[in-house]
PDB file of C-alpha atoms in Angstrom:
ATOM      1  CA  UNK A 251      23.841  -8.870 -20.522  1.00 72.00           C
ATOM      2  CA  UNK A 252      21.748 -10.023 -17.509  1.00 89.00           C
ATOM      3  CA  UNK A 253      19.153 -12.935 -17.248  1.00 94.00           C
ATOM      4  CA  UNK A 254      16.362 -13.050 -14.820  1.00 96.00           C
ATOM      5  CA  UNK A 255      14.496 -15.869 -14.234  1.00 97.00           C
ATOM      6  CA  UNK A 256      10.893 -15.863 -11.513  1.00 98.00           C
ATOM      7  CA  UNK A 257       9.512 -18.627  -9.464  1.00 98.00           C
ATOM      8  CA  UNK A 258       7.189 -18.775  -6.983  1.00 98.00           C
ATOM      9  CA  UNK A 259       3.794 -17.718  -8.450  1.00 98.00           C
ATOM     10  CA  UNK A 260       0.737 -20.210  -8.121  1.00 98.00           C
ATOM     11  CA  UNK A 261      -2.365 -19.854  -6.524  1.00 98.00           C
ATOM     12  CA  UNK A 262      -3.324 -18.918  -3.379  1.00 98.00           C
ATOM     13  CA  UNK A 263      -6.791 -18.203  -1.387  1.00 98.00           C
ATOM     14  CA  UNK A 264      -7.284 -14.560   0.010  1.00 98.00           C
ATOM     15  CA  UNK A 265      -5.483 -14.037   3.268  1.00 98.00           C
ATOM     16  CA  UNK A 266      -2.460 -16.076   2.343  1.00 98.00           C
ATOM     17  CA  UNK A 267       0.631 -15.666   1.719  1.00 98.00           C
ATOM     18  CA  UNK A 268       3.563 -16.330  -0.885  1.00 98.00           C
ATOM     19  CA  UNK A 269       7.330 -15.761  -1.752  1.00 98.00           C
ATOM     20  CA  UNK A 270       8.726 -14.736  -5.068  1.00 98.00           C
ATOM     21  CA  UNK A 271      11.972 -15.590  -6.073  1.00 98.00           C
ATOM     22  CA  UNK A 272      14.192 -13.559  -9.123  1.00 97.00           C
ATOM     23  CA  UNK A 273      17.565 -15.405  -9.690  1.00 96.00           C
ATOM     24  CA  UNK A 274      19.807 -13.065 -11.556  1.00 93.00           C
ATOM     25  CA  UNK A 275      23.092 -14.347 -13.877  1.00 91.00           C
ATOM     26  CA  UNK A 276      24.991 -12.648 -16.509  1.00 80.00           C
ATOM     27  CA  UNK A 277      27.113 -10.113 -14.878  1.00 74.00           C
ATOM     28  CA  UNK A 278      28.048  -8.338 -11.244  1.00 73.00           C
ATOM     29  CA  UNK A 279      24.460  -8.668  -9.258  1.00 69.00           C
ATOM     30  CA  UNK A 280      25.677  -5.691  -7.121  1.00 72.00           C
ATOM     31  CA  UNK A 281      25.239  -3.007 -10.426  1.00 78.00           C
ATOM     32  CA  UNK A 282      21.901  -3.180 -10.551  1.00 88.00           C
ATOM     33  CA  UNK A 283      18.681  -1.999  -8.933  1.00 92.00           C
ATOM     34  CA  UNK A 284      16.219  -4.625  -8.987  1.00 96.00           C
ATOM     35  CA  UNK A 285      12.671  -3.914  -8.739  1.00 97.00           C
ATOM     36  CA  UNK A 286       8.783  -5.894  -8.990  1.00 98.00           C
ATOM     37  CA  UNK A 287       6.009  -4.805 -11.424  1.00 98.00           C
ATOM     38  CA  UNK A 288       2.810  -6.898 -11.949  1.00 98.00           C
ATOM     39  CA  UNK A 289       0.205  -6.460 -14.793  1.00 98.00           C
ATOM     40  CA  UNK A 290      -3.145  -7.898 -14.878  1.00 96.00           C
ATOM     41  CA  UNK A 291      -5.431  -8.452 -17.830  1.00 90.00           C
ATOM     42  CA  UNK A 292      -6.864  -5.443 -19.781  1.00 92.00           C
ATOM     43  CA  UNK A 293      -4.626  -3.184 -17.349  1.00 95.00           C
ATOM     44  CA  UNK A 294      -1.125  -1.553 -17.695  1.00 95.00           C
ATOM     45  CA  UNK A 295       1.755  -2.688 -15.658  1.00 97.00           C
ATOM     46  CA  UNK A 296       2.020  -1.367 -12.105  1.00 98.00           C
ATOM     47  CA  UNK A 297       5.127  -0.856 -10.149  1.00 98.00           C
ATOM     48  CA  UNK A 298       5.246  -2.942  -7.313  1.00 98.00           C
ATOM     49  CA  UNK A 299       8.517  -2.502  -5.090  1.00 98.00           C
ATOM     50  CA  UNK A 300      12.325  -1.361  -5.621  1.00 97.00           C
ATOM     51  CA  UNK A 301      15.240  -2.520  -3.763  1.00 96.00           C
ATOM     52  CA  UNK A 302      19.097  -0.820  -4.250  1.00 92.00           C
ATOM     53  CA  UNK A 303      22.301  -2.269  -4.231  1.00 84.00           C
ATOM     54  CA  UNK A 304      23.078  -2.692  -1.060  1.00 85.00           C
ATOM     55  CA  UNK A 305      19.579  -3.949   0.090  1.00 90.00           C
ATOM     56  CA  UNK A 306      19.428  -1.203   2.877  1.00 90.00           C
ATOM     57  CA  UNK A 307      16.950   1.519   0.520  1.00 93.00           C
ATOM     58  CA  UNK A 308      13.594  -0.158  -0.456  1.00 96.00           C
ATOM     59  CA  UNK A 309       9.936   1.763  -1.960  1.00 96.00           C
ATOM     60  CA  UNK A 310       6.479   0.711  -2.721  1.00 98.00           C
ATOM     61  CA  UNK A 311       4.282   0.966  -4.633  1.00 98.00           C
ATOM     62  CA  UNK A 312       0.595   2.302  -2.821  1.00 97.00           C
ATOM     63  CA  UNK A 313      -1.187  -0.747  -3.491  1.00 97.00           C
ATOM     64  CA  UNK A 314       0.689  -3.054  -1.707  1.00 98.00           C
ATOM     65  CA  UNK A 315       2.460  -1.032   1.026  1.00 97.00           C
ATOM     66  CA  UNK A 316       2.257  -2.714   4.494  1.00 98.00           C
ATOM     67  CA  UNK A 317       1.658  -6.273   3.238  1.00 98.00           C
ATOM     68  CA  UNK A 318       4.677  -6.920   0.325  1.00 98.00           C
ATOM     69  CA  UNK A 319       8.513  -7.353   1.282  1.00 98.00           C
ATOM     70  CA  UNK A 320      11.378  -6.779  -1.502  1.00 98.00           C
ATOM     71  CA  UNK A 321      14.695  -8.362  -0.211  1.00 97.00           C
ATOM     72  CA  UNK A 322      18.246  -9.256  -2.017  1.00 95.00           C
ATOM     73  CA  UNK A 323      20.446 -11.537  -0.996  1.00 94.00           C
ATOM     74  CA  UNK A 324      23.525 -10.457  -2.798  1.00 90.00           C
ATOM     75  CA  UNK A 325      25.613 -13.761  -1.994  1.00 90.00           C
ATOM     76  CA  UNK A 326      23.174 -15.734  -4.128  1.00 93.00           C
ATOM     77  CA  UNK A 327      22.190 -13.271  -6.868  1.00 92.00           C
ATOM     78  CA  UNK A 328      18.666 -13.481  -5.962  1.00 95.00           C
ATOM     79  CA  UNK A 329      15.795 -10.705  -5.072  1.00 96.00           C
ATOM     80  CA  UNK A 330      12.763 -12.220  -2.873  1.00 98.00           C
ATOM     81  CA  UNK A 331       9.205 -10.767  -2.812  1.00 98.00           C
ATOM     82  CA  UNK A 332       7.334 -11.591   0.019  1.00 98.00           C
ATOM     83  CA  UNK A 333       3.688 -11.468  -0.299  1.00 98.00           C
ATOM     84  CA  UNK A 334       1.675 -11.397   2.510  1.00 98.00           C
ATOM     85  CA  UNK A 335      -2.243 -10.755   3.365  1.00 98.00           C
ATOM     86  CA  UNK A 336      -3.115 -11.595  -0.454  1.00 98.00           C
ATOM     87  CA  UNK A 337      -6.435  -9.871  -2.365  1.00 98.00           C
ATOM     88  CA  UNK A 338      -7.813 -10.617  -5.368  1.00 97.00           C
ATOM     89  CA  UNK A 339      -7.044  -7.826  -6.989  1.00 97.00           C
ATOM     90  CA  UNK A 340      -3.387  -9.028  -6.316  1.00 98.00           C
ATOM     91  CA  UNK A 341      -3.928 -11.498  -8.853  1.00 98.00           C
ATOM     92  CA  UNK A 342      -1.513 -10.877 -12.252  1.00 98.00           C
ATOM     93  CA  UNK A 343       1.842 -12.088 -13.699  1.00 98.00           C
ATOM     94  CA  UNK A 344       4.382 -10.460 -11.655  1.00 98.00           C
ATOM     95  CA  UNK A 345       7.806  -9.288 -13.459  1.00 98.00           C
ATOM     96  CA  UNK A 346      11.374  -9.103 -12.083  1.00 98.00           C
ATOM     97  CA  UNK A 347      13.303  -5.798 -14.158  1.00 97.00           C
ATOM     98  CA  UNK A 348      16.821  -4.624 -13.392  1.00 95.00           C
ATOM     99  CA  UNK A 349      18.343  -1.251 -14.031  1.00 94.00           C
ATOM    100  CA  UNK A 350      21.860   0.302 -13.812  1.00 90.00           C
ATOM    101  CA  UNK A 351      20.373   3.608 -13.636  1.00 89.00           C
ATOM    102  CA  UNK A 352      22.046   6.078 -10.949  1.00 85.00           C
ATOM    103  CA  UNK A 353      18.652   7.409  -9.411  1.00 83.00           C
ATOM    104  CA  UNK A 354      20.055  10.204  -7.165  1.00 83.00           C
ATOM    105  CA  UNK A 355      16.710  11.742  -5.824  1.00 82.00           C
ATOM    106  CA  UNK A 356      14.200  10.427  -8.185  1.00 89.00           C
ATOM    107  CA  UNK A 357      12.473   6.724  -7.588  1.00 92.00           C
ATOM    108  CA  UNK A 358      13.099   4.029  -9.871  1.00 95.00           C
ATOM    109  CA  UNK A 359       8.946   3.232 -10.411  1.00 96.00           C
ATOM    110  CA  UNK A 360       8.541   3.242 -14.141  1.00 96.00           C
ATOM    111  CA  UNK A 361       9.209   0.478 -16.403  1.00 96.00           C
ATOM    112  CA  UNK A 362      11.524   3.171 -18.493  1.00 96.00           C
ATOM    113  CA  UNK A 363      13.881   2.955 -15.481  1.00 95.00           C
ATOM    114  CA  UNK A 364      14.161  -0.804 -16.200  1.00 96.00           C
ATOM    115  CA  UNK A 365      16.317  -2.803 -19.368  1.00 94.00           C
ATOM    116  CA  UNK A 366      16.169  -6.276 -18.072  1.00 95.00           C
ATOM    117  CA  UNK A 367      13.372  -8.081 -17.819  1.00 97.00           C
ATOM    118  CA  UNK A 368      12.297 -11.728 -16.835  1.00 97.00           C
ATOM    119  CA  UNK A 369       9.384 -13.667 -18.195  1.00 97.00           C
ATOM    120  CA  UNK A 370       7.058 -13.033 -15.191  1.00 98.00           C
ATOM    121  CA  UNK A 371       5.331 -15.856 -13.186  1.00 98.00           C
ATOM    122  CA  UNK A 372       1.687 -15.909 -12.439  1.00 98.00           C
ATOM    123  CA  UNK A 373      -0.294 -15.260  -9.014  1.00 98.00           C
ATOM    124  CA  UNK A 374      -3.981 -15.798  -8.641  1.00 98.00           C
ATOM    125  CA  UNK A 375      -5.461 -15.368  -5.633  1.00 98.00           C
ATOM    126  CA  UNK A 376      -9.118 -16.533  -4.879  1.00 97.00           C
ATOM    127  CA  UNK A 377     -12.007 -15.585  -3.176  1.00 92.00           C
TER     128      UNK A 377
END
């Protein structure tokens, strides 16, 4: 069994900038994929980045290519999201998942991938 817990969220004018933290416990960090969703009211939840175990392969999703950073630092059992150039449409609870899925060619982008979940922690971001 794994536990994440997120911190970080809060809220933010457009332009700025914030950094998500997922600490993970339970069992070896180093098994799992660890990826970002985010879901907004009335709307389904969106893939948002995926890093693997070593930290070297990392994916996007389309939305927030170019301005968000996924990191791990394996040492401390923790995944970072770095959020940069923010938009109110960035606005939602954002949701660390991990998986021990093997992905071989296919992207790990769908909350199926995922069976670990944290509670999320909320972003707004205002005009």
């Amino acid at each position: 069994q794994v536990q994440l817990v997120e911190s970080g969220g809060g809220l933010v004018q457009a332009g700025g900038s914030l950094r998500l933290s997922c600490a993970v416990s339970g069992r070896t960090f180093t098994d799992y994929y660890m990826g970002w969703f985010r879901q907004a009211p009335e709307k389904a939840r969106e893939f948002v980045a995926a890093v693997s175990w070593s930290g070297i392969t990392t994916y996007y999703g389309e939305s927030v290519k170019g301005r968000f950073t996924i990191s791990r630092d394996n040492a401390k059992n923790m995944v970072y999201l770095q959020m940069n150039s923010l938009k109110p449409e960035d606005t939602a609870v954002y949701y660390c998942a991990a998986s021990t899925a093997r992905p071989g060619g296919r992207l790990l982008n769908s909350e199926s991938d995922y069976e670990s979940w944290g509670q999320g922690t909320r972003v707004t971001v205002s005009l």
